[in-house]
Coordinates of C-alpha atoms in Angstrom, one line a residue:
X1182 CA 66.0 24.4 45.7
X1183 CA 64.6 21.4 46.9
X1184 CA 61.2 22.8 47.5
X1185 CA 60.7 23.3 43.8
X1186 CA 60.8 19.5 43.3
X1187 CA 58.5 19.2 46.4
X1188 CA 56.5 21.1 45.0
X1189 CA 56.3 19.7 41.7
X1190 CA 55.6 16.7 42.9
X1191 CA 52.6 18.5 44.7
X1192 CA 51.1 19.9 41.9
X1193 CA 51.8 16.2 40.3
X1194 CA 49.3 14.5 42.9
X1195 CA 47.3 17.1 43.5
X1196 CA 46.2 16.9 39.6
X1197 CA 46.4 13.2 39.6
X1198 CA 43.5 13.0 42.3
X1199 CA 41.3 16.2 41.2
X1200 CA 41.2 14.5 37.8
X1201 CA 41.1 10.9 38.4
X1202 CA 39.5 11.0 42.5
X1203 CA 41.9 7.6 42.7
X1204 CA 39.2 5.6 40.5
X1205 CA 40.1 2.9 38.1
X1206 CA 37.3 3.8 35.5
X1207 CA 38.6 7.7 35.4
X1208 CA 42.0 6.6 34.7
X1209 CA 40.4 4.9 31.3
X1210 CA 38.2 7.1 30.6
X1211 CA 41.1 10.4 31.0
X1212 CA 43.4 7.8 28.3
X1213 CA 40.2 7.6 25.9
X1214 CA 39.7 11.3 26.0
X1215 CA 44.0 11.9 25.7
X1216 CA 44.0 9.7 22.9
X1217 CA 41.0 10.9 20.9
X1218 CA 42.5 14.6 21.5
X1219 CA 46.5 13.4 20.5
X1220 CA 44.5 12.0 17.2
X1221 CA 42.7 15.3 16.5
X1222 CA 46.0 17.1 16.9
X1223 CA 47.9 15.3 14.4
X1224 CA 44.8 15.3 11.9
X1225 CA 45.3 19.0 12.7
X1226 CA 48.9 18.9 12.0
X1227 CA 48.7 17.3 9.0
X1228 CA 46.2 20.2 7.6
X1229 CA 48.5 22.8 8.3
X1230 CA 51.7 20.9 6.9
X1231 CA 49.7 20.6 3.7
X1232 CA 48.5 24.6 4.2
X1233 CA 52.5 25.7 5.1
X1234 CA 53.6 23.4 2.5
X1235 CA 51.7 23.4 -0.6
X1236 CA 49.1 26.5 -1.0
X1237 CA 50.5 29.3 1.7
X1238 CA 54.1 29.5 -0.6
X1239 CA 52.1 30.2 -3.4
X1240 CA 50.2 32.9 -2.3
X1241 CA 51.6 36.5 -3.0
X1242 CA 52.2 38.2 0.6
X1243 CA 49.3 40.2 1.4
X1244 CA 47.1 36.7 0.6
X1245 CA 49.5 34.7 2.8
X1246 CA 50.0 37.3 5.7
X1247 CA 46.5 37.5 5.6
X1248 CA 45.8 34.0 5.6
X1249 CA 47.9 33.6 8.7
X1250 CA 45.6 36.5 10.4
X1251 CA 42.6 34.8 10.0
X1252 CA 44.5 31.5 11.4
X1253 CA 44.8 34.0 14.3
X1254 CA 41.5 34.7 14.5
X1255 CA 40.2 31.1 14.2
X1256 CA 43.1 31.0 17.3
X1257 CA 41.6 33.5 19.2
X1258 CA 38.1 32.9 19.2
X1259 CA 39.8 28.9 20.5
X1260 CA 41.3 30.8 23.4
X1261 CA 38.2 33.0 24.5
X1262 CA 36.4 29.8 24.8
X1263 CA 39.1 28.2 26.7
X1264 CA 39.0 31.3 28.9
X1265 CA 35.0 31.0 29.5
X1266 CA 35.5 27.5 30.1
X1267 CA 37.9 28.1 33.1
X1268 CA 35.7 30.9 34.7
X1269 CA 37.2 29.7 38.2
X1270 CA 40.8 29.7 40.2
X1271 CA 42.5 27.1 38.3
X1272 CA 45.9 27.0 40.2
X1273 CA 46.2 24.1 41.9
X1274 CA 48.4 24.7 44.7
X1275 CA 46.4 27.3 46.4
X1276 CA 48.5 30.5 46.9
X1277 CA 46.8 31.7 50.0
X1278 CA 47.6 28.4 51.9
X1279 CA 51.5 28.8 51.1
X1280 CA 52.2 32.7 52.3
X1281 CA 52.9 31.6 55.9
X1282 CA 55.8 28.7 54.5
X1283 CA 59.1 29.9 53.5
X1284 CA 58.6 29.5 50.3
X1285 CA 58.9 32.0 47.7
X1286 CA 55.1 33.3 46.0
X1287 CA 57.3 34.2 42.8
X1288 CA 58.1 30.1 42.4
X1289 CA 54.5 29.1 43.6
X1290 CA 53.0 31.4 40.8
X1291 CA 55.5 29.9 38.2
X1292 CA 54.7 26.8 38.9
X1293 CA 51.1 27.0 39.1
X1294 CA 52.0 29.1 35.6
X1295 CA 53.7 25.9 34.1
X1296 CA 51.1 24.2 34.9
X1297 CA 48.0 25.9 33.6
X1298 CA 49.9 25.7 30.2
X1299 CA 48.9 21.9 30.5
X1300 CA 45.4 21.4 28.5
X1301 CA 43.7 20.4 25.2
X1302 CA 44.0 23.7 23.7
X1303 CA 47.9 23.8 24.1
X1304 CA 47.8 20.1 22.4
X1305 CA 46.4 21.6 19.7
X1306 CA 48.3 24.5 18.9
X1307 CA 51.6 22.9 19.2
X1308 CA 50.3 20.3 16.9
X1309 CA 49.2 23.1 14.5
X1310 CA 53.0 24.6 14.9
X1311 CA 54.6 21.9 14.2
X1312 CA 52.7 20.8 11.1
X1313 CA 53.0 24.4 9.8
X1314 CA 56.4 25.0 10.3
X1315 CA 57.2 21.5 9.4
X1316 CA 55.3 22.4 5.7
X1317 CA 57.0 25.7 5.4
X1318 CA 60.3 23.6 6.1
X1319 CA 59.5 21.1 3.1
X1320 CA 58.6 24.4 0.9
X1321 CA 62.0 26.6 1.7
X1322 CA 64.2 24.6 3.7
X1323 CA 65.4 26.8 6.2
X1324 CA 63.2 29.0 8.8
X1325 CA 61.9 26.4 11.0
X1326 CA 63.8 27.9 14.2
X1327 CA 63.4 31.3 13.8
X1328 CA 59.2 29.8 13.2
X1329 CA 59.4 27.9 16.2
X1330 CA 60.8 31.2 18.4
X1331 CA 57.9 33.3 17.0
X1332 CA 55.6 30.7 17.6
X1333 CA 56.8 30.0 21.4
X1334 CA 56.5 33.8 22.1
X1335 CA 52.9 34.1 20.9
X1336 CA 52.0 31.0 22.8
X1337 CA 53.8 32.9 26.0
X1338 CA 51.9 35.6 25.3
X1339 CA 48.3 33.9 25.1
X1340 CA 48.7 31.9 27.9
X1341 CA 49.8 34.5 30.5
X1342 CA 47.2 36.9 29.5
X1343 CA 44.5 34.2 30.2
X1344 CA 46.4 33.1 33.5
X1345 CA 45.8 36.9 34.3
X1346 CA 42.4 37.3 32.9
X1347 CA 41.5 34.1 35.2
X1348 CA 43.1 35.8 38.6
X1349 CA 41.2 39.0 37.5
X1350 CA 37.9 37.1 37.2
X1351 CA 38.2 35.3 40.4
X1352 CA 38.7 38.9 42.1
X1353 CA 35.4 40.0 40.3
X1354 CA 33.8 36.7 41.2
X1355 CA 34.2 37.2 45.0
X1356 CA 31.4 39.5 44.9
X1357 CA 28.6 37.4 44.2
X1358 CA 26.5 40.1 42.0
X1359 CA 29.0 40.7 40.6
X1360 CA 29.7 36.6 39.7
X1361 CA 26.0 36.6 38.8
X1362 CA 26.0 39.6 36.2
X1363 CA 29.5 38.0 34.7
X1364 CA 27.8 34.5 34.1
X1365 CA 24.9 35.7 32.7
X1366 CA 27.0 38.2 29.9
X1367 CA 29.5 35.8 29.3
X1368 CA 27.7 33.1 27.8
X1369 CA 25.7 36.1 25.9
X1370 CA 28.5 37.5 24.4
X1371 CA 30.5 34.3 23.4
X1372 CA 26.6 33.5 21.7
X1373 CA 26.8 36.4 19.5
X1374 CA 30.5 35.6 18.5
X1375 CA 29.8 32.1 17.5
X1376 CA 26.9 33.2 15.1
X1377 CA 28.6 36.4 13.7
X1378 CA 30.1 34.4 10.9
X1379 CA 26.9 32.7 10.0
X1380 CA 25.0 36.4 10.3
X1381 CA 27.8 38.5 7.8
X1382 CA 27.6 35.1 5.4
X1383 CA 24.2 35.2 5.0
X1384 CA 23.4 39.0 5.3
X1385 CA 26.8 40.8 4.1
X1386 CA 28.4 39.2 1.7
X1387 CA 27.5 38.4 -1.7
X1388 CA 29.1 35.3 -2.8
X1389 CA 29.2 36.6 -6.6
X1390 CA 32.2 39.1 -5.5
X1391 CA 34.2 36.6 -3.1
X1392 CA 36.5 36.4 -6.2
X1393 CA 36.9 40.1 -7.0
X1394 CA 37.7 40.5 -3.6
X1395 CA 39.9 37.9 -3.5
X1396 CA 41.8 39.6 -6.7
X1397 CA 41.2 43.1 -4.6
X1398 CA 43.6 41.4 -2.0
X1399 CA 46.2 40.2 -4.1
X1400 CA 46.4 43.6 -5.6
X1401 CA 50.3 45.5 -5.0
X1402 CA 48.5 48.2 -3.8
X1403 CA 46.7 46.3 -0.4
X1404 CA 50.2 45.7 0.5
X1405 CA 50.7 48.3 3.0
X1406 CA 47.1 48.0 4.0
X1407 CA 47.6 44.4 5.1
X1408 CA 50.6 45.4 6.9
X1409 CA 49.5 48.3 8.5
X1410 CA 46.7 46.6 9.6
X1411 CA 48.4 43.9 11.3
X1412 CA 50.7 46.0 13.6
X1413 CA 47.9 46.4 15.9
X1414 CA 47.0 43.2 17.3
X1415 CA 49.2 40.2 18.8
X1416 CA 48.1 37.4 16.1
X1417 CA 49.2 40.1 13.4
X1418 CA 52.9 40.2 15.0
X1419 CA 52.9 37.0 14.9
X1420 CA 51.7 37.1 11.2
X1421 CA 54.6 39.1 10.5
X1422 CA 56.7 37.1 11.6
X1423 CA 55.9 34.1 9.9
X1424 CA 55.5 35.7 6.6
X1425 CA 59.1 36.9 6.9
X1426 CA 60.4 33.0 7.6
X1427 CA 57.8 32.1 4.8
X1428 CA 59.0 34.6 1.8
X1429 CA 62.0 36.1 3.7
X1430 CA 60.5 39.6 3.5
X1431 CA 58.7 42.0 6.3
X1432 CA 60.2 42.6 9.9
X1433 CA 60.6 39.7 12.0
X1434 CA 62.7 40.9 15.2
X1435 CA 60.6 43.7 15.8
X1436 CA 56.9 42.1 15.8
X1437 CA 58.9 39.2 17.5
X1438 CA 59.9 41.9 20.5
X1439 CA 56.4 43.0 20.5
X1440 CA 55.0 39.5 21.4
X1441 CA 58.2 38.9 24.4
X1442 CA 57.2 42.6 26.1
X1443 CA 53.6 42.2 26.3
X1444 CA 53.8 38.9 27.1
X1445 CA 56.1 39.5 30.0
X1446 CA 53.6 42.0 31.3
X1447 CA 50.9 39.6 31.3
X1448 CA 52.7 37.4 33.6
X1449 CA 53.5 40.2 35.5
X1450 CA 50.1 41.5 35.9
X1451 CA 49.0 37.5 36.7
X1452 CA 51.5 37.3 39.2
X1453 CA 49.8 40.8 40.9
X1454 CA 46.8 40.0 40.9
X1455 CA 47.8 36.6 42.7
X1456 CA 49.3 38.4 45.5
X1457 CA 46.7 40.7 45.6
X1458 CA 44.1 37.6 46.1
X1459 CA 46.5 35.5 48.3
X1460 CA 46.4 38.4 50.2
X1461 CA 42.8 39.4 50.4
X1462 CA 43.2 42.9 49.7
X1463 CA 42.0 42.6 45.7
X1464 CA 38.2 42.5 46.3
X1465 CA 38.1 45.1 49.6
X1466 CA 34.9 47.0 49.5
X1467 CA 33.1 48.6 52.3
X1468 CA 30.0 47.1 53.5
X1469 CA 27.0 49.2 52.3
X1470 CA 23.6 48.4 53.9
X1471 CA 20.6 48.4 52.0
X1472 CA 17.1 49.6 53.0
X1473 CA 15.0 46.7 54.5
X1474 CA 12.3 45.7 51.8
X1475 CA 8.8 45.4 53.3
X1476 CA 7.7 42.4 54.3
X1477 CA 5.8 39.9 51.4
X1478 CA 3.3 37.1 51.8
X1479 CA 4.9 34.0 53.0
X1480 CA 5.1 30.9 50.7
X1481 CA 3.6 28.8 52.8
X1482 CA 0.5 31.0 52.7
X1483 CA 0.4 30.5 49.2
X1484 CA -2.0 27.5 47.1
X1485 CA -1.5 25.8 43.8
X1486 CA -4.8 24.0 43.1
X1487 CA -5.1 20.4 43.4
X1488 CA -1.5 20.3 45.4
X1489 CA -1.6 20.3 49.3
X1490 CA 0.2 23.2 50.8
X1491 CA 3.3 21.3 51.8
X1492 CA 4.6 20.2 47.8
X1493 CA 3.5 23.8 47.1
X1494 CA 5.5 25.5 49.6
X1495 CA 8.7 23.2 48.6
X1496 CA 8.1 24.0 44.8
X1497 CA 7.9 27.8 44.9
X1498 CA 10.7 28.1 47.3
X1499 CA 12.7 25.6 44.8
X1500 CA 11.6 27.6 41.9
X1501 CA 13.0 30.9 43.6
X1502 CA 16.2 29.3 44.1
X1503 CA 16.6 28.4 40.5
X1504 CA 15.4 31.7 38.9
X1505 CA 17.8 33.5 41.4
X1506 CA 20.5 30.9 40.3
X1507 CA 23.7 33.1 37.8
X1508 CA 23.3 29.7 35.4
X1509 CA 19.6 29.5 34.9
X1510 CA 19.6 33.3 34.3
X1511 CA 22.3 32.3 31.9
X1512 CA 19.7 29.9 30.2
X1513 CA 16.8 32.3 30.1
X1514 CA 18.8 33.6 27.2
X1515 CA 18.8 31.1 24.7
X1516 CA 15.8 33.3 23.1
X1517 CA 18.3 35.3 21.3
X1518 CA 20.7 32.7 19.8
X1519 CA 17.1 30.9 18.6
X1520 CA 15.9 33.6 16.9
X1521 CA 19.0 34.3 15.4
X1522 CA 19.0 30.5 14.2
X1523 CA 15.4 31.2 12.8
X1524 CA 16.0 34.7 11.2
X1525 CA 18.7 32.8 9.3
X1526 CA 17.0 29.5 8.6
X1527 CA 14.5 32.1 6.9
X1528 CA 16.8 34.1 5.0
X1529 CA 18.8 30.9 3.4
X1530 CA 16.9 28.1 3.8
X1531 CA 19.9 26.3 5.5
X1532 CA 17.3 23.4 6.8
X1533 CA 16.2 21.4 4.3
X1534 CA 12.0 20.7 5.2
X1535 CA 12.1 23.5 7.5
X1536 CA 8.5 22.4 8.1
X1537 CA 9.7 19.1 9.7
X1538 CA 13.3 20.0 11.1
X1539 CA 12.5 23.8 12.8
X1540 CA 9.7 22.3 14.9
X1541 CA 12.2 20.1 16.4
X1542 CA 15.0 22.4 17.0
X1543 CA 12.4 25.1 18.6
X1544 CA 11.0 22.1 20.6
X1545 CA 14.6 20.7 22.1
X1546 CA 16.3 24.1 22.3
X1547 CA 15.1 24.6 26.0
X1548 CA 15.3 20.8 27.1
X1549 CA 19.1 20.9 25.8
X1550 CA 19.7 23.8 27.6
X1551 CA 17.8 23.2 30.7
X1552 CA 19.5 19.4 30.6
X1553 CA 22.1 20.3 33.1
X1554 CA 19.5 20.9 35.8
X1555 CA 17.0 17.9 34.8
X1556 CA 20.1 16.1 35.4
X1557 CA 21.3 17.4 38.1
X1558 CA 18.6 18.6 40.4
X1559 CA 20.3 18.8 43.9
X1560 CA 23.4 20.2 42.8
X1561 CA 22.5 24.2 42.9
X1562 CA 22.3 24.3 46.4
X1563 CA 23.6 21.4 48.8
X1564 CA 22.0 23.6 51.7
X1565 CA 19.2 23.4 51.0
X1566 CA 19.1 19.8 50.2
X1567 CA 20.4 18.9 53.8
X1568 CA 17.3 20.8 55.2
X1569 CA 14.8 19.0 52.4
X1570 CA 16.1 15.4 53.6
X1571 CA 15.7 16.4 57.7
X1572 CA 11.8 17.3 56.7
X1573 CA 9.4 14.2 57.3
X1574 CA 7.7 14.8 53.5
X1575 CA 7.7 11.8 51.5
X1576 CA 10.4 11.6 49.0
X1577 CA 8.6 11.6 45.9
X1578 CA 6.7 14.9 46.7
X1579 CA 9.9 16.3 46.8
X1580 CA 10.6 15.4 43.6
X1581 CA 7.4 16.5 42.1
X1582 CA 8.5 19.7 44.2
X1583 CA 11.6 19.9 41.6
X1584 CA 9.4 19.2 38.7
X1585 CA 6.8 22.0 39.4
X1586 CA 9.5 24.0 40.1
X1587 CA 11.0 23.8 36.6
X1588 CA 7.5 24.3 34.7
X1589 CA 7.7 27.7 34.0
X1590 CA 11.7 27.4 33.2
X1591 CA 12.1 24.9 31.0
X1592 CA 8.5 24.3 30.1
X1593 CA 7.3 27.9 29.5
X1594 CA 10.0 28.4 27.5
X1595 CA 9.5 25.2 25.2
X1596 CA 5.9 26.3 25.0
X1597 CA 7.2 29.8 23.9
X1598 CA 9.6 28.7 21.3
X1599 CA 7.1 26.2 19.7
X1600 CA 4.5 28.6 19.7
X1601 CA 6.7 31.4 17.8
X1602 CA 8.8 29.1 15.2
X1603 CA 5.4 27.7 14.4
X1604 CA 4.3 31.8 14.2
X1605 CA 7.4 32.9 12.6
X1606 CA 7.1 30.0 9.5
X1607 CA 3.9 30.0 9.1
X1608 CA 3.3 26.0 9.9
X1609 CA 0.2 24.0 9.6
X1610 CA -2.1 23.7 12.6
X1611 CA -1.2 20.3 12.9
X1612 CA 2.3 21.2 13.3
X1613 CA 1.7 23.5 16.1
X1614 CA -0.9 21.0 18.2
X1615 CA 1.8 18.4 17.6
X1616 CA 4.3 20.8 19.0
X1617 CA 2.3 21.4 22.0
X1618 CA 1.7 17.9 23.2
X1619 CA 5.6 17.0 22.5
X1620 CA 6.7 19.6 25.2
X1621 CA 4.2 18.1 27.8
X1622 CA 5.9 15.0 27.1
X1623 CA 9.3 15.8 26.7
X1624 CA 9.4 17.3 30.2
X1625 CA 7.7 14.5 31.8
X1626 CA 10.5 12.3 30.3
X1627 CA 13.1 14.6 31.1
X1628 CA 11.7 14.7 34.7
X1629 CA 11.9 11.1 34.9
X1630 CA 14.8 10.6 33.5
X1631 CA 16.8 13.6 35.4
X1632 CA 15.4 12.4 38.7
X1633 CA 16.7 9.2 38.7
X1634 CA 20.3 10.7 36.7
X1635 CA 20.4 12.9 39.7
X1636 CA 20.3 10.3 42.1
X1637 CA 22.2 8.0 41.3
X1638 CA 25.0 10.8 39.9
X1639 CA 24.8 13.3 41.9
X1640 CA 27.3 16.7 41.2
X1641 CA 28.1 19.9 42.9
X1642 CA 26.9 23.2 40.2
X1643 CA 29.3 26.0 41.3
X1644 CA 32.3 28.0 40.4
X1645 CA 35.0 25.1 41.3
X1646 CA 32.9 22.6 40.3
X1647 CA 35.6 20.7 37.9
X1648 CA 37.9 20.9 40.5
X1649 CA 37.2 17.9 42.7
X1650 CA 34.8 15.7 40.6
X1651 CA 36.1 15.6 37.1
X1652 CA 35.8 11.8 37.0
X1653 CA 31.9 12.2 37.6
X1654 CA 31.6 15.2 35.1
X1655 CA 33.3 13.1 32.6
X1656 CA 31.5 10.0 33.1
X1657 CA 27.7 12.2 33.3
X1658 CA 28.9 14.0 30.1
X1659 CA 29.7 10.4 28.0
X1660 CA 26.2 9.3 29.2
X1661 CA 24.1 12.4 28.9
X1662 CA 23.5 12.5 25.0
X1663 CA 22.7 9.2 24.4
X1664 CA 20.0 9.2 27.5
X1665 CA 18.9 12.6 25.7
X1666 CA 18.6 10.8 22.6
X1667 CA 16.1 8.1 23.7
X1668 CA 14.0 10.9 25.5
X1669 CA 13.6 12.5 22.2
X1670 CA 12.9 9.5 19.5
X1671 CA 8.7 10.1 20.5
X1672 CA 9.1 13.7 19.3
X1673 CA 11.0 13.2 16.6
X1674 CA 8.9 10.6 15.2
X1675 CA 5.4 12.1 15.8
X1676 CA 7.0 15.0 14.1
X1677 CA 8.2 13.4 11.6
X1678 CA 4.8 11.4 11.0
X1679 CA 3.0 14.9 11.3
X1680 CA 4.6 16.5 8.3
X1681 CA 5.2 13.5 6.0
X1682 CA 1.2 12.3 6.6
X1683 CA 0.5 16.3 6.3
X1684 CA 2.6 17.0 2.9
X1685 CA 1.9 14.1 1.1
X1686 CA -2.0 13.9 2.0
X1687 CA -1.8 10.1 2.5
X1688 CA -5.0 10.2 5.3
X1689 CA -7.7 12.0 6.1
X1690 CA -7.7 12.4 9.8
X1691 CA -4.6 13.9 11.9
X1692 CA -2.0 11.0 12.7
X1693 CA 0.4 13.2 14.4
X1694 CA -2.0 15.0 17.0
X1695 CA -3.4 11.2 17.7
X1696 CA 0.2 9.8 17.8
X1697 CA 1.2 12.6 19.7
X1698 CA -1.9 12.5 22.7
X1699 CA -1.6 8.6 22.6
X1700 CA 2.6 9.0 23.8
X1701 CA 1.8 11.9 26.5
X1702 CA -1.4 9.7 27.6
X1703 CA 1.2 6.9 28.3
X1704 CA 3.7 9.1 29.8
X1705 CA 1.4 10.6 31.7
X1706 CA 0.4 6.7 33.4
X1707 CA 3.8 5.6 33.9
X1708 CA 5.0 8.8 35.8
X1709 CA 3.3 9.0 39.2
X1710 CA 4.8 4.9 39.5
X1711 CA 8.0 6.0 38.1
X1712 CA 8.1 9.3 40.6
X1713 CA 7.1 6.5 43.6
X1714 CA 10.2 4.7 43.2
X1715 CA 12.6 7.4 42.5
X1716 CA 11.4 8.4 45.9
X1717 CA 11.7 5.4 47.3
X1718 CA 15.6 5.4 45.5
X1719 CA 16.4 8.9 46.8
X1720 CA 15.3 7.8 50.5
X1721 CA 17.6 4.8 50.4
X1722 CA 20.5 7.3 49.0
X1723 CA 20.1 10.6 50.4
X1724 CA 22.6 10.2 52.6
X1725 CA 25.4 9.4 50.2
X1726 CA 23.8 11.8 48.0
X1727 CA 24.5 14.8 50.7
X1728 CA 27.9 13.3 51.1
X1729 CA 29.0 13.7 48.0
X1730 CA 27.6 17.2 47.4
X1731 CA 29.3 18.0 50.7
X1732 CA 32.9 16.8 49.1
X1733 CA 32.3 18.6 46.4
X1734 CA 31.4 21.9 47.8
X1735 CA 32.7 25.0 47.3

């Protein structure tokens, strides 16, 4: 057995250098983020001892088992998002490097099991376990074992259906339209789920009958309902369960059964699918050649006016490699959770001054969501870099290239959301020309800005990408709002200006529009000498640029 300690002390390094990459600043930065997550777990712990211990025992049953299913649900919703946000091969020992040693797949699989247990959402629920169980404890004295068993099973359960949900998207993800059409209706989907309470709050449910429905609830006769009902779903076993250690009523073994069985087939079914990719044979598929398209117009044939050929050969070409990019295509949704937010913001009036506070979200939506690619501009494709840094065009042209590229991503879609909130709520003309002018200047900031961020930090955009660099990724992600934050202070305040100078009638002449033209004037000066030495940075660090997209490859 002594190549389960070898091993374990494998995986140990292994994690040790993906996370940390051997730096001094990662290994502060990975206590700082421990610390403040151990400190949100016991903040969490204490919540639930006061919800095990003081209102859940005086609830009748149907209220309490019913509480506990919507504890589930909160749960659940926690562990799809964990699942999105590990949309790659997370074992660390990679099984298809270890089925020529003589070394059983069973114990790699385990251990890469035990393993992927490790994580911030794990923290959390034993931390919510403990301070529920530790409440219901206080409340009846007994019942914190049989708790604790329940509780272990379910968490057995949830984490080897996601370790088989990840193997099963890594097999889909081989095929790369396949990875494309799964990124792009992920995000979607998870989108929808994050606004459907906000949507039935404001649209389905009338807040003058959330107490007969309460009542309606804690009727004898809902008793069996709230049962019944919870028999067909993991988190209500679990719910059963509990309720019988709470009030010492209901099944317990039974639900308790449920949760070991079809938990032990998702590790079964994660340790298949494993196999199956260690093996290659998961994502077989015959070859099936398509018809050659006709041939189009080359892009170097093609002129945007007042460019020379040369920047607009490099922009179109950049801008067909971000629209054919899964994550962009990803972005190029975010019209549908805006109107959403707007449809809502209507129907409620959840934004106090909707006249100065929707201009800015419709403004920033794009730029937030397009900030991982101002950011990071040579980190889709490290290809393609290596062949822009062999041509003999000066540097800053290249970046320009970038810029022009992202003008009808990030800009057209700015210009598009500005144009319709200011549509949708009937704004002032002010408003809207204010609008206008901030989203010229915003993406000349964010241009600036994400050049010179994507030089000096540069990152690898791909499946694995928090595999090898999560120092970097940490370090970007701790610097990234407060850079964003200074980029937006102009549009906020000319905003801001617009609509106080607008409502309260304090001038005669448009201060915002003025305010507005005189920032975008000055932005408009300082970028072709800001572009000039962001060229003149990228030539002195191309090279160690490429090498580090290179490391970081998948």
């Amino acid at each position: 057995m002594a190549y389960i300690q070898a091993l374990f002390i494998l995986q140990f390094h292994l994690v040790r250098h993906a996370v940390t990459q051997g730096k001094l600043i990662a290994y502060f930065l990975l206590g700082f983020v421990v610390m403040a997550a151990c400190v949100a777990a016991a903040a969490l712990a204490w919540v639930f001892y006061l919800f095990g211990a003081l209102w859940l025992p005086e609830q009748p049953r149907p209220i309490a088992l019913l509480a506990l299913n919507g504890v589930m649900v909160v749960y659940g919703i926690g562990w799809f998002w964990g699942l999105v946000m590990e949309v790659q091969r997370s074992d660390v020992i990679d099984i298809r490097k270890m089925i020529h040693f003589p070394v059983p797949l069973s114990i790699v699989n385990a251990i890469n099991f035990v393993v992927s247990l490790v994580g911030f959402t794990s923290l959390f629920y034993i931390g919510a376990t403990i301070g529920l169980l530790t409440g219901i404890y206080y409340h009846t004295g007994q019942g914190i074992f049989r708790g604790l068993l329940a509780a272990m099973t379910f968490f057995f359960l949830s984490a080897s259906w996601a370790y088989y949900l990840r193997g099963l998207l890594v097999v889909w993800m081989e095929n790369k339209r396949r990875r494309r059409l799964l990124l792009t209706v992920l995000p979607l989907f998870f989108m929808s789920i994050g606004f459907l309470p906000m949507i039935i709050s404001n649209y389905f449910v009338d807040r003058d009958h959330v107490e007969s429905m309460a009542g309606w609830f804690s009727g004898p006769e809902q008793m069996a309902w709230v049962a019944q009902s919870s028999c067909f779903h993991p988190g209500g076993w679990l719910a059963l369960s509990m309720t019988r250690v709470l009030t010492g009523t209901g099944p317990y073994w039974t639900p308790l059964l449920g949760l070991a069985l079809f938990g032990a087939l998702g590790y079964f079914l994660g340790y298949r699918t494993t196999v199956a990719y260690g093996f290659g044979t998961a994502s077989e598929r015959k070859h099936q050649e398509r018809p050659a398209r006709p041939p189009r117009r080359p892009l170097t044939a093609r002129v945007i006016p007042l460019l020379n050929p040369e920047t607009t050969a490099l922009a179109q070409a950049l801008f067909l490699n971000f629209a054919r990019h899964p994550q962009v295509r990803t972005m190029l949704l975010a019209p549908i959770g805006l109107i959403i937010l707007l449809a809502v913001a209507n129907s409620r009036s959840v934004i106090y001054g909707q006249d100065l506070g929707l201009p800015v979200v419709a403004i920033l939506w794009p730029f937030f969501m397009f900030s991982g690619i101002f950011f990071n501009l040579f980190g889709m494709d490290q290809r393609g870099f290596r062949t822009l840094i062999l041509l003999p065009t000066p540097r800053h042209r290249i970046l320009m290239a970038y810029h022009l590229a992202l003008v009808p991503l990030a800009g057209g879609m700015g210009l598009a959301f500005s144009l319709f909130g200011n549509w949708y709520f009937s704004l002032s003309l002010e408003t809207a020309l204010v609008s206008v002018l901030q989203i010229a200047q915003l993406f000349l900031n964010f241009c600036l800005a994400g050049s010179f961020v994507s030089i000096l930090a540069p990152m690898t955009i791909g499946r694995n990408m928090m595999r090898k660099q999560h120092a970097r990724v940490l370090i970007v992600a701790l610097v990234m709002p407060v850079i964003i934050a200074l980029l937006v202070l102009p549009t906020a305040l000319c905003l801001f200006v617009a609509g106080f100078f607008s409502r309260w009638g304090i001038v005669d002449y448009p201060v915002g529009p003025l305010l507005s033209l005189a920032f975008l004037a000055l932005t408009a000066f300082v970028y072709p000498f800001a572009l000039r030495q962001a060229g003149d940075l990228l030539m002195v660090r191309e090279q160690r640029i490429l090498a580090q997209l290179q490391k970081t490859a998948t």
